[in-house]
C-alpha atoms as one frame of an Amber mdcrd trajectory, in Angstrom:
protein
 -25.653 -26.098 -40.104 -28.604 -27.688 -41.812 -31.006 -26.166 -39.264 -29.488
 -22.743 -39.901 -29.887 -23.033 -43.696 -33.456 -24.175 -43.308 -34.211 -21.220
 -41.025 -32.578 -18.891 -43.529 -34.581 -20.380 -46.388 -37.952 -19.991 -44.625
 -37.086 -16.531 -43.465 -36.164 -15.464 -47.063 -39.247 -17.115 -48.473 -41.470
 -15.333 -46.003 -39.927 -11.943 -46.841 -40.548 -12.597 -50.504 -44.218 -13.391
 -50.066 -44.699 -10.473 -47.691 -43.252  -8.202 -50.407 -45.613  -9.618 -53.070
 -48.592  -9.026 -50.846 -47.636  -5.542 -49.607 -49.041  -3.452 -52.493 -52.211
  -5.447 -52.533 -52.785  -5.027 -48.828 -51.756  -1.320 -48.982 -54.435  -0.628
 -51.538 -56.994  -2.486 -49.476 -56.030  -0.451 -46.392 -56.384   2.868 -48.173
 -59.825   1.879 -49.483 -60.820   0.923 -45.917 -59.555   4.214 -44.418 -61.305
   6.256 -47.072 -64.577   4.397 -46.412 -64.711   5.164 -42.714 -67.847   7.195
 -41.940 -67.424  10.672 -40.551 -69.170  11.822 -37.324 -69.088  15.018 -35.228
 -67.673  14.859 -31.741 -65.697  17.044 -29.304 -63.550  16.277 -26.307 -63.958
  18.984 -23.618 -60.710  18.931 -21.637 -58.086  21.068 -19.999 -55.475  18.285
 -20.073 -52.087  19.025 -21.581 -51.163  15.546 -22.686 -53.075  13.376 -25.188
 -52.144   9.666 -25.037 -53.316   7.454 -27.906 -53.216   3.796 -28.906 -54.638
   3.324 -32.415 -54.302  -0.504 -32.271 -55.671  -3.221 -30.093 -52.287  -4.240
 -28.774 -49.727  -2.718 -26.416 -52.626  -1.692 -24.200 -51.003  -3.175 -21.110
 -48.520  -0.263 -21.176 -51.061   2.535 -20.877 -51.425   2.464 -17.105 -47.701
   3.000 -16.686 -47.550   5.889 -19.247 -50.477   7.583 -17.483 -48.674   7.047
 -14.152 -45.490   8.665 -15.447 -47.176  11.814 -16.750 -49.401  12.153 -13.703
 -46.284  11.823 -11.490 -44.968  14.880 -13.339 -48.129  16.804 -12.503 -49.867
  16.537 -15.911 -53.512  15.804 -16.501 -53.942  13.395 -19.422 -56.558  12.396
 -21.975 -56.331   8.813 -23.037 -57.970   7.664 -26.305 -58.325   4.081 -27.547
 -60.359   2.315 -30.206 -64.033   1.639 -29.240 -63.495  -2.110 -29.564 -60.532
  -2.024 -27.190 -60.643  -3.964 -23.913 -58.863  -1.147 -22.106 -61.246   0.597
 -19.742 -59.693   3.763 -18.365 -59.897   5.788 -21.555 -62.133   7.696 -24.001
 -63.321   5.168 -26.561 -63.755   6.333 -30.124 -64.282   4.899 -33.576 -61.147
   4.882 -35.705 -62.476   7.630 -37.986 -63.123   9.791 -34.902 -59.553   9.299
 -33.697 -58.152  10.282 -37.090 -60.397  13.329 -37.114 -59.264  14.194 -33.564
 -55.650  14.222 -34.762 -56.409  16.900 -37.373 -56.229  19.555 -34.598 -54.342
  18.839 -31.375 -53.274  22.403 -30.759 -54.822  22.544 -27.269 -52.328  19.885
 -26.063 -48.698  20.390 -25.104 -47.764  16.925 -26.477 -49.424  14.031 -28.238
 -48.015  10.735 -27.056 -48.391   7.632 -29.241 -48.156   4.326 -27.398 -47.413
   2.741 -30.819 -46.045   4.803 -33.692 -48.090   3.192 -36.453 -51.638   1.967
 -37.228 -51.635  -1.694 -38.105 -54.202  -2.861 -40.615 -53.173  -5.268 -43.346
 -50.090  -3.101 -43.570 -48.537  -0.614 -41.212 -49.308   3.099 -41.573 -47.006
   5.519 -39.741 -48.612   8.311 -37.690 -47.047  10.962 -39.947 -48.955   9.600
 -42.932 -52.223   9.761 -41.053 -52.035  13.200 -39.401 -49.958  16.377 -39.170
 -49.648  16.745 -35.386 -49.909  20.469 -34.362 -49.666  20.115 -30.548 -47.748
  22.960 -28.941 -44.498  21.050 -28.485 -45.190  18.231 -30.943 -45.127  14.489
 -30.818 -43.775  11.873 -28.404 -44.027   8.089 -28.674 -42.686   4.548 -28.216
 -40.964   2.512 -30.908 -41.339  -1.056 -29.799 -39.052  -2.174 -32.668 -36.390
   0.482 -33.138 -35.496  -0.564 -36.709 -38.930   0.892 -37.585 -37.326   4.326
 -37.209 -35.300   3.540 -40.317 -38.230   1.793 -41.946 -40.521   4.767 -41.598
 -37.746   7.303 -42.330 -38.394   9.040 -38.998 -34.820  10.083 -38.157 -35.477
  13.819 -37.594 -37.873  13.259 -34.644 -35.567  10.506 -33.336 -32.624  12.903
 -33.335 -34.698  15.473 -31.466 -35.232  12.949 -28.671 -38.966  12.472 -29.153
 -39.024   8.693 -29.074 -38.603   6.044 -26.405 -37.929   2.310 -26.227 -38.863
  -0.007 -23.356 -35.186  -0.570 -22.576 -31.836   0.579 -24.024 -31.489  -0.849
 -27.513 -28.875  -0.514 -30.289 -29.704  -1.401 -33.904 -26.923  -1.129 -36.472
 -25.331   1.766 -34.586 -28.560   3.577 -33.880 -28.861   3.662 -30.097 -32.110
   4.506 -28.284 -31.190   5.445 -24.754 -34.505   7.179 -24.001 -36.287   4.432
 -22.082 -39.682   4.151 -20.486 -39.860   0.832 -18.705 -43.703   0.846 -18.696
 -43.739  -1.677 -15.892 -45.740  -0.052 -13.128 -46.260  -2.876 -10.602 -49.740
  -4.383 -10.451 -50.730  -5.221  -6.898 -52.079  -8.736  -6.924 -51.719 -10.612
  -3.665 -50.556 -14.158  -4.376 -51.149 -16.781  -1.685 -48.814 -19.615  -0.785
 -48.898 -22.324  -3.424 -47.001 -25.662  -3.067 -47.326 -26.410  -6.765 -44.527
 -24.591  -8.618 -46.415 -22.562 -11.251 -44.808 -21.098 -14.347 -46.613 -18.782
 -16.692 -45.830 -17.609 -20.239 -47.756 -15.322 -22.463 -47.762 -14.026 -26.018
 -46.089 -14.660 -29.350 -43.043 -16.652 -28.189 -45.432 -19.522 -27.425 -45.930
 -20.058 -31.118 -42.307 -19.712 -32.163 -39.765 -22.352 -33.042 -39.787 -25.543
 -30.942 -41.543 -24.003 -27.953 -43.836 -26.957 -27.358 -41.118 -29.535 -28.034
 -38.838 -27.877 -25.432 -41.715 -27.674 -22.951 -42.614 -31.348 -23.428 -39.033
 -32.462 -23.118 -38.637 -30.466 -19.860 -41.815 -32.061 -18.464 -40.657 -35.541
 -19.427 -37.287 -34.998 -17.709 -38.907 -33.679 -14.551 -41.309 -36.641 -14.369
 -38.475 -39.124 -14.913 -36.826 -37.503 -11.895 -40.010 -38.073  -9.850 -40.740
 -34.370  -9.734 -44.461 -33.636 -10.271 -45.306 -30.629  -8.113 -45.359 -28.180
 -11.047 -47.618 -26.786 -13.745 -47.325 -24.485 -16.708 -49.895 -21.817 -17.660
 -49.859 -20.704 -21.334 -51.749 -17.591 -22.480 -51.992 -16.761 -26.193 -54.172
 -15.581 -29.028 -54.421 -18.867 -30.932 -55.335 -22.101 -29.192 -52.943 -24.974
 -29.190 -54.190 -28.160 -30.803 -53.157 -31.627 -29.619 -51.701 -30.258 -26.420
 -49.931 -33.044 -24.456 -49.378 -33.323 -20.695 -52.732 -31.632 -19.953 -52.381
 -32.530 -16.305 -49.457 -30.211 -16.144 -50.371 -27.540 -18.723 -53.298 -25.121
 -18.752 -54.011 -22.924 -21.774 -56.112 -19.724 -21.815 -56.948 -17.994 -25.077
 -56.724 -14.228 -25.361 -58.108 -13.103 -21.972 -58.981  -9.515 -21.190 -56.932
  -7.791 -18.522 -59.637  -8.454 -15.918 -59.763 -12.131 -16.951 -56.007 -12.314
 -16.808 -56.044 -11.049 -13.278 -58.561 -13.643 -12.296 -56.301 -16.321 -13.809
 -53.385 -15.022 -11.770 -55.376 -14.891  -8.571 -56.677 -18.457  -8.996 -53.311
 -19.923 -10.058 -50.912 -18.000  -7.817 -47.892 -18.368 -10.111 -44.257 -18.212
  -8.965 -42.403 -17.539 -12.146 -42.509 -16.073 -15.649 -40.788 -18.402 -18.158
 -39.592 -18.127 -21.728 -37.780 -20.423 -24.110 -36.033 -17.957 -26.357 -34.239
 -19.185 -29.414 -30.994 -17.505 -30.561 -32.158 -17.453 -34.218 -35.998 -17.088
 -34.104 -35.859 -14.500 -31.315 -32.584 -12.709 -31.960 -34.486  -9.424 -32.561
 -35.239  -9.384 -28.877 -31.523  -8.977 -28.135 -31.029  -5.662 -29.808 -34.064
  -4.471 -31.739 -37.194  -4.931 -29.584 -38.393  -6.140 -26.237 -40.520  -9.187
 -25.400 -43.707  -8.538 -23.539 -42.655 -11.260 -21.158 -40.065  -8.848 -19.722
 -42.829  -6.401 -18.871 -44.953  -9.185 -17.485 -42.199 -10.361 -15.089 -41.632
  -6.816 -13.809 -45.291  -5.746 -13.590 -46.497  -8.866 -11.695 -43.247  -9.400
  -9.756 -42.802 -12.930 -11.058 -39.113 -13.857 -11.408 -38.033 -14.938 -14.836
 -36.715 -18.366 -15.750 -34.874 -17.501 -18.942 -31.858 -18.192 -21.164 -28.931
 -16.262 -19.666 -28.189 -14.424 -22.947 -31.673 -13.035 -23.209 -32.065 -12.470
 -19.484 -29.020 -10.242 -19.322 -30.091  -8.421 -22.441 -33.476  -7.704 -20.803
 -31.677  -6.230 -17.762 -32.049  -9.040 -15.243 -29.324 -10.793 -13.259 -28.877
 -13.783 -10.957 -30.258 -11.791  -7.971 -33.738 -11.374  -9.544 -34.075 -14.132
 -12.134 -33.032 -17.751 -12.786 -30.754 -18.127 -15.749 -29.842 -21.230 -17.777
 -27.381 -21.789 -20.594 -28.176 -25.163 -22.092 -30.063 -27.160 -19.429 -33.599
 -25.854 -19.162 -34.518 -28.912 -17.091 -31.905 -28.090 -14.422 -33.207 -24.474
 -14.228 -36.799 -25.662 -13.815 -35.761 -28.221 -11.233 -33.921 -25.556  -9.252
 -36.879 -23.146  -9.554 -39.295 -25.784  -8.245 -37.027 -26.503  -5.304 -36.801
 -22.826  -4.538 -40.506 -21.973  -4.067 -41.729 -20.836  -0.597 -38.148 -20.369
   0.647 -36.207 -17.316   1.757 -34.155 -17.506  -1.494 -37.328 -17.316  -3.536
 -38.593 -14.346  -1.513 -35.239 -12.614  -2.086 -35.651 -13.091  -5.806 -39.031
 -11.331  -5.674 -37.718  -8.552  -3.414 -34.781  -7.918  -5.699 -37.079  -7.869
  -8.746 -39.375  -5.419  -7.022 -36.341  -3.207  -6.188 -35.165  -3.294  -9.781
 -38.617  -2.383 -11.110 -38.926   0.518  -8.703 -35.689   1.987  -9.962 -36.692
   1.414 -13.590 -39.945   3.350 -13.064 -38.241   6.101 -11.100 -35.635   6.471
 -13.840 -38.431   6.469 -16.516 -40.184   9.411 -14.759 -36.880  11.288 -14.473
 -35.993  10.737 -18.104 -39.475  11.682 -19.381 -39.230  14.980 -17.411 -35.813
  15.651 -18.930 -36.990  14.990 -22.483 -40.015  17.249 -22.048 -37.916  20.026
 -20.628 -35.411  19.902 -23.492 -38.140  19.932 -26.122 -39.888  22.912 -24.469
 -36.581  24.766 -24.135 -35.754  24.191 -27.795 -39.162  25.338 -29.032
């Protein structure tokens, strides 16, 4: 009860300070956007779909979105910020992207990988541009409560928006799903050291390191030492313990990430999700770790409640309720066995179906919007 009240206090305090800073940050953003220098440019293209990511995150989804549209026979233009690490795209300055959006009439659809521009505050696409593509806008809401936040219900009701899995927030269901988990073909070689990998924001959330340290201590007490954990995040951990068993990589590019995977040959994705700190992942958004598990075919070691919410089951993931240690012990025992290979096969089968269903659903949405034009 005390822990809950402390969590509630800090959450309320953070919301209060965010509110105080919002107007100040908004003014700063508007000054910044107004100061962007103008430049002339033109994209010569016969493509019917324009795909954009205005931010330097969510870039790992672009290959899947391109794949979905190309599977439906569309040629696509993909535009990202010039400072982006994503390679298979036209790279423009932010001002050039905003100017591009002033006239998109040559495209059938403009697809936004993220429905807002994040600066010091978040700026919805509709405040930045009036999209005049032939059939309008499509896009992904990574957090579906943002549909309420940005008052974007009309486009939602028309079926223009997608989530990464089926979500339901306060009675608002998003059943249009694009899994965005096209499998990345990296050949892992046999590895006798059970290797677990985790990536992204959950690393920095409540008690992650304490839970990890406790699990390592319990494994070592049981004379189990053929394991290691790989952590990948934006901000480096200080005073990291058990360095013999933990490796940390700070903010790698996609190419660097693939080199890390090739050299470490991991067996599992893992996440220590907390029912309070991470409850938004149950109904409002999706952790990038879900995509990571699917895309790299690395079975998830995960709390049962969150694993089931993410669409996994005991045939393609390893669940635990209270004993993380027992789940890790079982996972370590399982490597290089037929049971482990079955987990990977079942995960691959699930992902194939998710991507096939995504293509079918995207085609259906496009057809309905064209018919209703």
